XYZ file of C-alpha atoms in Angstrom:
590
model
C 30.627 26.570 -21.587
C 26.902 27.623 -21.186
C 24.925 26.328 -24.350
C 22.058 28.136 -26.133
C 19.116 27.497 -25.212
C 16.460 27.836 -21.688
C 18.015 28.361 -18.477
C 18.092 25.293 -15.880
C 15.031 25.820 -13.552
C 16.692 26.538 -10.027
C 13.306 26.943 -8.302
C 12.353 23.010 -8.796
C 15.496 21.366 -7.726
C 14.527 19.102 -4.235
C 15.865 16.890 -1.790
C 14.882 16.220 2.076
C 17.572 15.386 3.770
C 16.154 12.073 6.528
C 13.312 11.363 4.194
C 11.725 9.220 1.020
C 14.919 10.968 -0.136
C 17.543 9.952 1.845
C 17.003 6.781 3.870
C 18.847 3.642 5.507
C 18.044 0.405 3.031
C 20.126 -1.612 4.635
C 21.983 -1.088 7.920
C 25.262 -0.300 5.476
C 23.844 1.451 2.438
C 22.195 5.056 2.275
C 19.749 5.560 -0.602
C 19.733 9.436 -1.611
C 17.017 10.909 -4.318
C 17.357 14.507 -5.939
C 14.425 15.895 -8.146
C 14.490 18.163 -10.979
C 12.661 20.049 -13.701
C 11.695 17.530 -16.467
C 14.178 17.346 -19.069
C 15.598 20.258 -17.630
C 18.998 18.668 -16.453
C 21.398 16.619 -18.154
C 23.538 15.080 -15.100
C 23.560 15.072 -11.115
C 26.905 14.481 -9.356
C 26.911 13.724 -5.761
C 29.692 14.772 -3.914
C 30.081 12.748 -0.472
C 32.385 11.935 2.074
C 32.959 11.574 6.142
C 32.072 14.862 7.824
C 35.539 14.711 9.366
C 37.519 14.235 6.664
C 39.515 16.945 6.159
C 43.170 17.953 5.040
C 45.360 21.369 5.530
C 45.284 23.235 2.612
C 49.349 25.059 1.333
C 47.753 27.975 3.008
C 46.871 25.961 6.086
C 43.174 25.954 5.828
C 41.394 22.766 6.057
C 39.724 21.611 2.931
C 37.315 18.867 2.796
C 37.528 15.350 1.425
C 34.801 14.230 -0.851
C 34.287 11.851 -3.457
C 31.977 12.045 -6.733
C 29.081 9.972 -7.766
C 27.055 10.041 -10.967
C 23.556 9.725 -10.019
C 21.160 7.511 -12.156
C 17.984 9.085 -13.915
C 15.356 6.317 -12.404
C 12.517 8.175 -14.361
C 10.308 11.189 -15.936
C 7.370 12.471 -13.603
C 4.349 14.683 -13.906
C 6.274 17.653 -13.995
C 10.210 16.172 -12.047
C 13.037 13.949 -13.348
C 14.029 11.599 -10.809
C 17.675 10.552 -9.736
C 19.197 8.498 -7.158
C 22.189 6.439 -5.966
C 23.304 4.389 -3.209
C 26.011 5.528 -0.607
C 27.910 3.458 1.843
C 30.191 4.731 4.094
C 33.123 3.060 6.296
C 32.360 5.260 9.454
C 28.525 4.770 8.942
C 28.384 9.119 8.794
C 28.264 10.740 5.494
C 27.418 14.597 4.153
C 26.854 15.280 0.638
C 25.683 18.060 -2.315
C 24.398 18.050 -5.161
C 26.136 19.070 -8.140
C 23.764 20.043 -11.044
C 24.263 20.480 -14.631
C 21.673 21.614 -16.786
C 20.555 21.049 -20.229
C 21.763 24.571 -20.707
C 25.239 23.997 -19.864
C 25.297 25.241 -16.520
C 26.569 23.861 -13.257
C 25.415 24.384 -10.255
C 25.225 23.095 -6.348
C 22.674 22.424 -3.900
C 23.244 21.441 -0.618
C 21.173 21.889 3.090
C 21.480 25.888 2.528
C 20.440 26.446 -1.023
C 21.458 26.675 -4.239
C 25.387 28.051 -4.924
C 27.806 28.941 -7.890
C 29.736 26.251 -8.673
C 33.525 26.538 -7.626
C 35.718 25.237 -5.143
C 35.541 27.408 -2.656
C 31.930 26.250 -2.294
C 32.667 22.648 -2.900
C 34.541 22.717 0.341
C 32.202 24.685 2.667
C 30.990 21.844 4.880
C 27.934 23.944 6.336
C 26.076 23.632 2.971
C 26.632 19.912 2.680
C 23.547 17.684 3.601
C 24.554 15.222 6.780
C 23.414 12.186 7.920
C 25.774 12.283 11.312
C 25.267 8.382 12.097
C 24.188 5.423 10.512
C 21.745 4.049 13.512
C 20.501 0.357 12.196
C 17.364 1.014 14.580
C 16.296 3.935 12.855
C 16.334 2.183 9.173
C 12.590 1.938 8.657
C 12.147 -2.243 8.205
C 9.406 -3.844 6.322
C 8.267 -7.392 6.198
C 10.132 -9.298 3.956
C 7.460 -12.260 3.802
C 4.940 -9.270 2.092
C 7.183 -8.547 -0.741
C 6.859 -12.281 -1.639
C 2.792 -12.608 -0.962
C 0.152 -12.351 -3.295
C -2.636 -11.485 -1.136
C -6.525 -12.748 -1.172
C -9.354 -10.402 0.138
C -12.658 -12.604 1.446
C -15.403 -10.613 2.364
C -16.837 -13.672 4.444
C -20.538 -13.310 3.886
C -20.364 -13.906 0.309
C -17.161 -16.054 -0.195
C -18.839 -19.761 0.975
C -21.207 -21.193 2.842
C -20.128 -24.107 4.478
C -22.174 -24.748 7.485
C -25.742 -23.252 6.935
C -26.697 -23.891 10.626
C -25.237 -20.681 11.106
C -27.156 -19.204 8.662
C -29.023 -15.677 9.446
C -32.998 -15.715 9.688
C -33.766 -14.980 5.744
C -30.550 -15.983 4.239
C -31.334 -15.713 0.695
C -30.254 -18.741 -1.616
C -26.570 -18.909 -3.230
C -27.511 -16.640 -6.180
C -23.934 -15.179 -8.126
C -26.077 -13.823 -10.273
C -28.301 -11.492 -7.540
C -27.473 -8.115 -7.136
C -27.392 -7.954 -3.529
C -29.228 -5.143 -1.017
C -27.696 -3.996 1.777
C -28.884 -6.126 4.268
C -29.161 -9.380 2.507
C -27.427 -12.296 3.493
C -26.376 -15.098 1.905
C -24.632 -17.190 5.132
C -21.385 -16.924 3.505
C -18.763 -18.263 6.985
C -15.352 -19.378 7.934
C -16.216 -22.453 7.525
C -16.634 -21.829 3.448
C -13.679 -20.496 3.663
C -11.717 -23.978 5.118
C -13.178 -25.954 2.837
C -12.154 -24.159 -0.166
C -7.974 -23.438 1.060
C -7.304 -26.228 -1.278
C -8.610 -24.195 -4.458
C -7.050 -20.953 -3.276
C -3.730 -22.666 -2.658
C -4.165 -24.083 -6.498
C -4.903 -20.629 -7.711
C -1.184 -19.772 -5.824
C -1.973 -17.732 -2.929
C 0.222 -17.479 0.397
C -1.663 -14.388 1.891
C -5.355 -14.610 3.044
C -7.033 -10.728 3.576
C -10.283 -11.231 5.879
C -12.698 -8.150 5.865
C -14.102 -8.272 9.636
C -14.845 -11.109 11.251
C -15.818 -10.157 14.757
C -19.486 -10.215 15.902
C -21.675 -6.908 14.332
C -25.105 -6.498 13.487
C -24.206 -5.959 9.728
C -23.299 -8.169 6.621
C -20.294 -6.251 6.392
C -19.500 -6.352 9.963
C -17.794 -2.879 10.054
C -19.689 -1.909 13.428
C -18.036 -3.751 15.465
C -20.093 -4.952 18.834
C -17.692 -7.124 20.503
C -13.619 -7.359 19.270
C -13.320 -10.608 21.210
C -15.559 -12.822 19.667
C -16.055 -14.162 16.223
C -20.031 -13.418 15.099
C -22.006 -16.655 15.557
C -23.122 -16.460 11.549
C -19.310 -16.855 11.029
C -18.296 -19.828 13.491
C -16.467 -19.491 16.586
C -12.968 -18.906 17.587
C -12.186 -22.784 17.761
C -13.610 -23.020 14.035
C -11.457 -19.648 13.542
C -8.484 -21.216 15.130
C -8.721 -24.492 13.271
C -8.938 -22.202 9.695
C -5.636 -20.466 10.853
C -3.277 -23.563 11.636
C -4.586 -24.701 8.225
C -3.788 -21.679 6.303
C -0.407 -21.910 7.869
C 0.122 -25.044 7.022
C -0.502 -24.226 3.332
C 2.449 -21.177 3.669
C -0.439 -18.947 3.567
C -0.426 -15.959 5.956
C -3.853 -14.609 7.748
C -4.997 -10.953 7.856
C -7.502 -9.354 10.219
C -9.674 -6.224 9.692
C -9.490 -4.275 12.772
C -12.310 -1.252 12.866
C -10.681 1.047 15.559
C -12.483 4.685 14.400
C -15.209 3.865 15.650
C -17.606 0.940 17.638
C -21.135 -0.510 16.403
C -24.737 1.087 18.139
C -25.079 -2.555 19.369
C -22.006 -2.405 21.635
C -21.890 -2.366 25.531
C -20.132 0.527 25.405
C -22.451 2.362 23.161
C -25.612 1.185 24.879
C -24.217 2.081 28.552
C -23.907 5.911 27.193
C -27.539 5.430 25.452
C -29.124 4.451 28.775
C -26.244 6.540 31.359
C -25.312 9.790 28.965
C -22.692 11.641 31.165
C -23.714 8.873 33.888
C -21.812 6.307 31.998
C -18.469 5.241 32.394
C -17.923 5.037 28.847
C -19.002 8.513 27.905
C -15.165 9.268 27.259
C -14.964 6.727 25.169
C -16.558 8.618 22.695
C -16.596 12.053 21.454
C -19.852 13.802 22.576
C -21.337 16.798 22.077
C -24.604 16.848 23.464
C -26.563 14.842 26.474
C -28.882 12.741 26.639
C -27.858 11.211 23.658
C -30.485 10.045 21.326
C -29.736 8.732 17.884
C -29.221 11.423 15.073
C -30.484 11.652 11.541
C -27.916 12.693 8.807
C -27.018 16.620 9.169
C -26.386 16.942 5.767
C -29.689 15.912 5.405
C -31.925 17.421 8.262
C -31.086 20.609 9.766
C -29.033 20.984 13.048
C -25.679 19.193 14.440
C -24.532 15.682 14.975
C -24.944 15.038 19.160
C -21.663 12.678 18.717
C -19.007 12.365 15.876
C -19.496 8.936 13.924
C -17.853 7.057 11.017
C -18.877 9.897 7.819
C -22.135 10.406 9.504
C -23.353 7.263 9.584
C -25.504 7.234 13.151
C -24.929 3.597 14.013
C -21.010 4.087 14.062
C -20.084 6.717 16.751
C -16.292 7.408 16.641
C -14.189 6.534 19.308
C -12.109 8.581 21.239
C -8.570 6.978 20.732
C -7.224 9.985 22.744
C -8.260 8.583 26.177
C -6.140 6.309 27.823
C -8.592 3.860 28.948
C -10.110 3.440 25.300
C -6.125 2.731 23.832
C -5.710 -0.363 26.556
C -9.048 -1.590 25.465
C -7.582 -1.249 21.690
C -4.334 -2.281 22.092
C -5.443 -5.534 24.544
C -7.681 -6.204 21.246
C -5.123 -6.075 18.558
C -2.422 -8.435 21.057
C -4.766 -11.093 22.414
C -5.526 -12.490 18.176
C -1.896 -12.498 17.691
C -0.928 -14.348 20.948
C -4.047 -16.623 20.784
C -4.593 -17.410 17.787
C -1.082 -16.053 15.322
C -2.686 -13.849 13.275
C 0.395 -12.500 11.198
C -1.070 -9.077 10.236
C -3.695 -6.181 11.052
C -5.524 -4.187 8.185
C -6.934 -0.792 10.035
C -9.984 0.398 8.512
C -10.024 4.551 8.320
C -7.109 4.501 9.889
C -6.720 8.480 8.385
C -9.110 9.122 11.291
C -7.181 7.640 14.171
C -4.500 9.805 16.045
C -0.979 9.487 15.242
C -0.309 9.119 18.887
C -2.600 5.491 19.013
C -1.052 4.265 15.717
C 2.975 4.474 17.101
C 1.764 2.713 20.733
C 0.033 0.237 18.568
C 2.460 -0.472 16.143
C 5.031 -0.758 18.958
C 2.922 -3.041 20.922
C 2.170 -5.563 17.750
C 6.156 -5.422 16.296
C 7.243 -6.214 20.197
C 5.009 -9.756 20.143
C 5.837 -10.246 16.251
C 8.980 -8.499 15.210
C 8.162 -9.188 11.457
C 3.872 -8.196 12.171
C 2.333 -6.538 8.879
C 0.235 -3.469 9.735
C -1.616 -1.996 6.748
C -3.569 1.468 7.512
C -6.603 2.361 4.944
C -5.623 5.789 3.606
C -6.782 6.720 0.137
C -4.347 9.734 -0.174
C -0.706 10.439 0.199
C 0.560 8.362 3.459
C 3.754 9.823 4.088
C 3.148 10.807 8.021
C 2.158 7.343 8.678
C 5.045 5.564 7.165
C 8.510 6.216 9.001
C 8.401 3.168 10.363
C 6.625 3.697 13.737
C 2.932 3.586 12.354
C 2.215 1.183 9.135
C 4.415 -0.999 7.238
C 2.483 0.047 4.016
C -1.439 1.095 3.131
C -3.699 0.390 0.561
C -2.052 1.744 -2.704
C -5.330 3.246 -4.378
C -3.448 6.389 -5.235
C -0.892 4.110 -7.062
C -3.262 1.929 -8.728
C -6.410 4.082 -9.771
C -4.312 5.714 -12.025
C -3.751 2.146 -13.653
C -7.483 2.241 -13.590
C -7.412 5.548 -15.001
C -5.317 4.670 -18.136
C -6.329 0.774 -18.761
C -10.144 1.522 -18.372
C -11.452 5.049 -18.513
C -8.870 6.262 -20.608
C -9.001 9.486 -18.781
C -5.148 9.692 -18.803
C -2.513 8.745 -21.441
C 0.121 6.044 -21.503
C 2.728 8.541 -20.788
C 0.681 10.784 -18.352
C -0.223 7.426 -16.577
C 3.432 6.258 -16.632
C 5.039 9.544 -15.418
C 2.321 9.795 -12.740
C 3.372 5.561 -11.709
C 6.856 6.797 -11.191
C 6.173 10.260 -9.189
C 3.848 8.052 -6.748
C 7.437 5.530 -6.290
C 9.070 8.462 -5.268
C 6.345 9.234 -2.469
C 7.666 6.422 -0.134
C 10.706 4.602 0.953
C 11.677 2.027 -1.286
C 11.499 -0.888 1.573
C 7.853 1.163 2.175
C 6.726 0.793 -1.804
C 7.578 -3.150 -1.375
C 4.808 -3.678 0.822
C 2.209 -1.514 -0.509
C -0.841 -3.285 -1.065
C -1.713 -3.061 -4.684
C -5.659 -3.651 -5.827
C -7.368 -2.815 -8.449
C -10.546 -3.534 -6.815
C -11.860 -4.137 -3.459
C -15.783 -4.768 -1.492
C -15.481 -0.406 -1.582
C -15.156 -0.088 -5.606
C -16.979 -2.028 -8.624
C -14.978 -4.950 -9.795
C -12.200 -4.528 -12.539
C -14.678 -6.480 -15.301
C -17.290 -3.729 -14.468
C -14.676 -1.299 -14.985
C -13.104 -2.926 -18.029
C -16.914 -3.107 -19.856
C -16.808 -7.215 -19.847
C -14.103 -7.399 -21.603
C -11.527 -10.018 -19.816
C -8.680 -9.440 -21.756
C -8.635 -6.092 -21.105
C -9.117 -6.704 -16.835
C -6.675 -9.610 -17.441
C -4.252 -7.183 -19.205
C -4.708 -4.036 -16.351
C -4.086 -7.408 -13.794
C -0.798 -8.317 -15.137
C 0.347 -5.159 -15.471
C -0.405 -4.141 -11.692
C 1.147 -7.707 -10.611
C 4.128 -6.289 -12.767
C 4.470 -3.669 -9.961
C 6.592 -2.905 -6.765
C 4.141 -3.578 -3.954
C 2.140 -6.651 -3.045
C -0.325 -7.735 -5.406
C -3.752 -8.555 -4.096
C -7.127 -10.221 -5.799
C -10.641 -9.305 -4.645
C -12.464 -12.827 -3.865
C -13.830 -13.864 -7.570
C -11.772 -11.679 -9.846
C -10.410 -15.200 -10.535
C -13.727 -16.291 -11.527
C -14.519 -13.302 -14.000
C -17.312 -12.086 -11.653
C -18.312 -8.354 -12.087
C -20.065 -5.670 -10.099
C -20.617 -2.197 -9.856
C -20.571 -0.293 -6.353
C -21.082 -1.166 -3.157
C -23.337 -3.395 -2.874
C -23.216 -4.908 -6.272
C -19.760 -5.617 -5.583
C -20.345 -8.076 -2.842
C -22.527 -11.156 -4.834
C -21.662 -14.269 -3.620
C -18.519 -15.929 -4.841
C -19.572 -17.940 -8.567
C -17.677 -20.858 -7.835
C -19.449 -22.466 -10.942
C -16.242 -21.066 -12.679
C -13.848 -23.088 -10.967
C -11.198 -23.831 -13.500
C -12.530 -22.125 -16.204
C -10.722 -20.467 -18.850
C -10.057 -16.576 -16.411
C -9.796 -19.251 -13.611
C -6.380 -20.454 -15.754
C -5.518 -17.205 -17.004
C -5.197 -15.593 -13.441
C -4.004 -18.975 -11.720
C -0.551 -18.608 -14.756
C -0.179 -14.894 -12.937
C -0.185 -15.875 -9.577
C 2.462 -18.277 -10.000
C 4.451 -16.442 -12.653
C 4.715 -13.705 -9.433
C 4.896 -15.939 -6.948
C 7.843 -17.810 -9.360
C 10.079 -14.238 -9.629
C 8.805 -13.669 -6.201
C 12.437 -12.196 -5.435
C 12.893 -9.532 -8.100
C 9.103 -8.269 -8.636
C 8.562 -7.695 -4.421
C 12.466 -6.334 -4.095
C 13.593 -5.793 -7.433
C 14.064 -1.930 -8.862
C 11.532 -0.225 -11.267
C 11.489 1.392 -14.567
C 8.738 2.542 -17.025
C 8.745 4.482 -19.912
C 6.766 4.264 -23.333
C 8.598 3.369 -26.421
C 8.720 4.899 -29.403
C 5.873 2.517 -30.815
C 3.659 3.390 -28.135
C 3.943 0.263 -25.919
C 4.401 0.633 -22.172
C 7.433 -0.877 -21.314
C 8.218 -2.395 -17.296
C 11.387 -3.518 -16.168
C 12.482 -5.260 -13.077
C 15.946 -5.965 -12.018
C 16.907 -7.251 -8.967
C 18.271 -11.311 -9.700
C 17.044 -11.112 -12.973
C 16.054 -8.990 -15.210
C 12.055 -9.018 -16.372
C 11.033 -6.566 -18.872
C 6.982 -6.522 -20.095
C 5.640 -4.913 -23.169
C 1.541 -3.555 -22.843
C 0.087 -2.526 -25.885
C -2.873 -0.302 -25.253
C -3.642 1.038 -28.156
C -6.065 0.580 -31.133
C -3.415 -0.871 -33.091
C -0.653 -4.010 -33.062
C 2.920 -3.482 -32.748
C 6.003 -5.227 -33.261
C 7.974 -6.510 -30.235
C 11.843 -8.677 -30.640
C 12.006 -11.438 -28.213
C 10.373 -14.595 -26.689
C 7.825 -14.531 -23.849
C 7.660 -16.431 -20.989
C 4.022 -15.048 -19.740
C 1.991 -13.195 -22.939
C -1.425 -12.795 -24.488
C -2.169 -11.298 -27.427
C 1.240 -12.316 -28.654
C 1.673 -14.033 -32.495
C 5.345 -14.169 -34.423
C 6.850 -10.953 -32.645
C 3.299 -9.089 -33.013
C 1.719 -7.708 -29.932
C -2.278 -7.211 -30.506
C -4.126 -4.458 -28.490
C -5.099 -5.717 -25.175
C -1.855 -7.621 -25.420
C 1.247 -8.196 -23.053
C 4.460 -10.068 -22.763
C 6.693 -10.895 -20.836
C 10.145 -11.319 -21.420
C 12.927 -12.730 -18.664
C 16.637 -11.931 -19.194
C 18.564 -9.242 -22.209
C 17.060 -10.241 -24.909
């Protein structure tokens, strides 16, 4: 009987059949996700069953076999209630509708031709039902499982170490933490620094090393790229380089590359062949020109008249290439194989990889996964990434939609602990959940100021955002010196060399007990389902259940509250009180 009250909203109910929404997890299960209004439905049934099952009907029609599932409310959105379950199905086929019942009563269905009256007559007209004809294991989109279980590193090289200053630049400036770097200082930070300190990062509990670029450029940063094949002199060498990787290895740590493939430095060979050649120059193709002879141009935004060449932004030394051409994808591709096969690198980071062609990122990702079947590629996108992850482009991207609204909440309190929480949950339902496993979660990076900067000095507060992100599906990773305490506003105050004065200091300890408490529950925090909601005292509550069941408590507010329980990873936390700033961490019902 149809209650009182507002009529279910028709217009939001959702569901993409082949999708975030309906997807292989494993080769035998099917995960299927239906959306609707907030608090605007009270159940979802899905009715399921083999396409071909059907029996004669007394009047000799054939009537379709189906069973019912209740689906599970997984969480409250922005403006969408989330539910899903998980289908197997003997003949590895399925088709299935929705069966909705509102807050008002009502009952409806939704299937792959709309919304229909509920009765059973429609229940048993096959052409609305959603189908998934055939289970094909080599269309599940796979992930690497080794990323759900890494807590990653980022090194931006130049500032991390210096262990060999022989390399060092002409006017490398002296190891100052303190400095607030230009942007073209140096401070003959090299892979070297980075050998000798494995044994401290392997203390602090990392297994996944994430190098910015180390290939020679004429930058600090080295994003402009002059020659993919060689490691830049102020760095080391590739023997150095290859002596660094069989030691991270040994340590169970994994090794990372930053591969700039939008676009080449000015100094390149390629570059300065079109300089000197302009239409003349066999690598005129390469790049996408406008306008010869080419001569450097000054910022259009700034002076009047048009760009001769497209270029990174419109940054003149960094002229985009042109992934389109043939010639330039062999040269990329012969790149990206020959540091796996000579030297194991186990994964690629793509810088503006929004910028590159679709068409370049499914040869490349076919041509890594074919050398390294379990090969982590992680595309730089700082928006919604659905085109490039069905499984033929990235395995994941960096999560900065997911995690600046942490930022948002825990820092600039520009957002709510509900509006935060319901946003969290919408951005889970963006991506597969094998996809949202490998995510790469950071709350800062050498592109944004450090989380102390954004946290005002206060460490329990960046310690507090920290645990909570590590508390996340997706793979944590630490910017170089967050362990440390160091802060920094934006590029290039971001970038001061590594304080490693700090070196088992009090924040050293703090973030060294949540690296190993992830690393320690590895299983059910990189696999493990997610739920978050906000209590009725205000605290934001996480759980994870996958072996075991971990449930945290964050109190952000200006005032304590009361928490039941023992902890097993806390601060703030005194005789069942949780302060502000505070969190705990509780494993098992309790």
């Amino acid at each position: 009987m149809k209650k009182e009250g507002r009529i279910m909203n028709l217009a939001a109910l959702l569901h993409r059949p082949e999708s975030e929404d309906c997807f292989l997890y494993t080769d035998e299960a099917m995960r299927v996700r239906f959306h609707t209004a907030r608090a605007d439905v009270a159940k979802v049934t899905v009715l399921y069953g083999d396409p071909y099952w059907q029996l004669p009907d007394a009047d000799g029609t054939n009537k379709l076999i189906y069973q019912r599932r209740s689906m599970h409310l997984i969480g409250h959105g922005q403006t969408r209630d989330h539910w899903e379950v998980t289908l197997e199905a003997p003949y590895h086929r399925l088709q299935y509708l929705f069966e909705v019942t509102g807050q008002d009563g009502a009952v409806w269905l939704y299937g792959d031709r709309g919304v229909r009256e509920n009765h059973a007559a429609a229940r048993h007209k096959a052409e609305n039902y959603f189908r998934m004809p055939y289970f094909h294991a080599i269309d599940r989109v796979k992930t690497p499982d080794w990323v759900k279980q890494t807590v990653w590193y980022q090194i931006f090289p130049e500032r991390f170490a210096n262990g060999d200053p022989d390399n060092d630049p002409i006017g490398t400036k002296p190891w100052r933490p303190t400095d607030h770097p230009g942007r073209e200082d140096y401070y003959g930070g090299d892979l070297q620094g980075v050998l000798d300190h494995l044994d401290d990062l392997q203390a602090l509990g990392i297994n996944g090393l994430y190098f910015c670029p180390i290939f020679t450029a004429a930058s600090n940063h080295k994003y402009d790229t002059i020659d993919y094949l060689n490691v830049d002199p102020a760095f080391g060498d590739k023997l150095l380089f290859a002596k660094l990787i069989q030691a991270a290895h040994q340590r169970g740590m994994r090794v990372m590359l930053d591969a700039v493939f939008n676009h080449m430095g000015f100094g390149s060979m390629q570059w300065q062949d079109v300089l000197r050649n302009g239409e003349a120059s066999r690598f005129a193709s390469w790049f996408h020109i406008y306008q010869t002879p080419v001569t450097p141009f000054h910022n259009p935004l700034k002076n009047a008249g048009q760009p001769q060449y497209d270029t990174f932004a419109f940054e003149e030394k960094m002229p985009k290439l042109n992934t389109a051409n043939p010639e330039v994808q062999e040269y990329l591709l012969t790149v990206a194989t020959y540091w796996i096969k000579i030297f194991d690198i186990d994964a690629w980071r793509l810088d503006v990889a929004n910028e590159v062609d679709h068409h370049f990122w499914k040869r490349f990702y076919a041509t890594v996964t074919a050398i390294k079947p379990d090969f982590y590629v992680l595309g730089e996108v700082w928006h919604r990434a659905q085109p490039w992850l069905n499984g033929d482009e990235f395995s994941g991207v960096m999560n900065y939609p997911f995690t600046q609204q942490i930022e948002d909440h825990f820092f600039k309190r520009t957002l709510t602990a509900e509006e935060m929480v319901a946003l969290l949950t919408d951005q889970l339902m963006y991506y597969r959940d094998q996809t949202n496993q490998v995510m790469l979660n950071m709350l800062d990076s050498h592109d944004t100021p450090r989380i102390l900067t954004l946290a005002h000095g206060d460490e329990a507060l960046a310690l507090q955002a920290l645990t909570f992100t590590f508390m996340q599906t997706g793979a944590p990773c630490l910017y170089y010196g967050t362990e440390m305490g160091m802060s920094g506003g934006d590029d290039p105050d971001d970038r001061k060399p590594m304080d490693w004065s700090k070196l088992g200091s009090p924040i050293w300890k703090k973030v060294v007990e949540l690296v190993h408490f992830r690393r320690e529950h590895a299983q059910t925090l990189g696999q493990g389902s997610t739920r978050m909601s906000v209590t009725a005292a205000g605290l934001i509550k996480v759980t994870r259940h996958g072996d075991e069941m971990l449930t945290a408590y964050f109190n952000t507010q200006d005032h304590g509250a009361a928490v039941d329980g023992s902890a097993v990873l806390a601060q703030g936390f005194t005789n069942g009180k949780l302060s502000p700033k505070g969190f705990m961490v509780q494993v098992g019902n309790q």
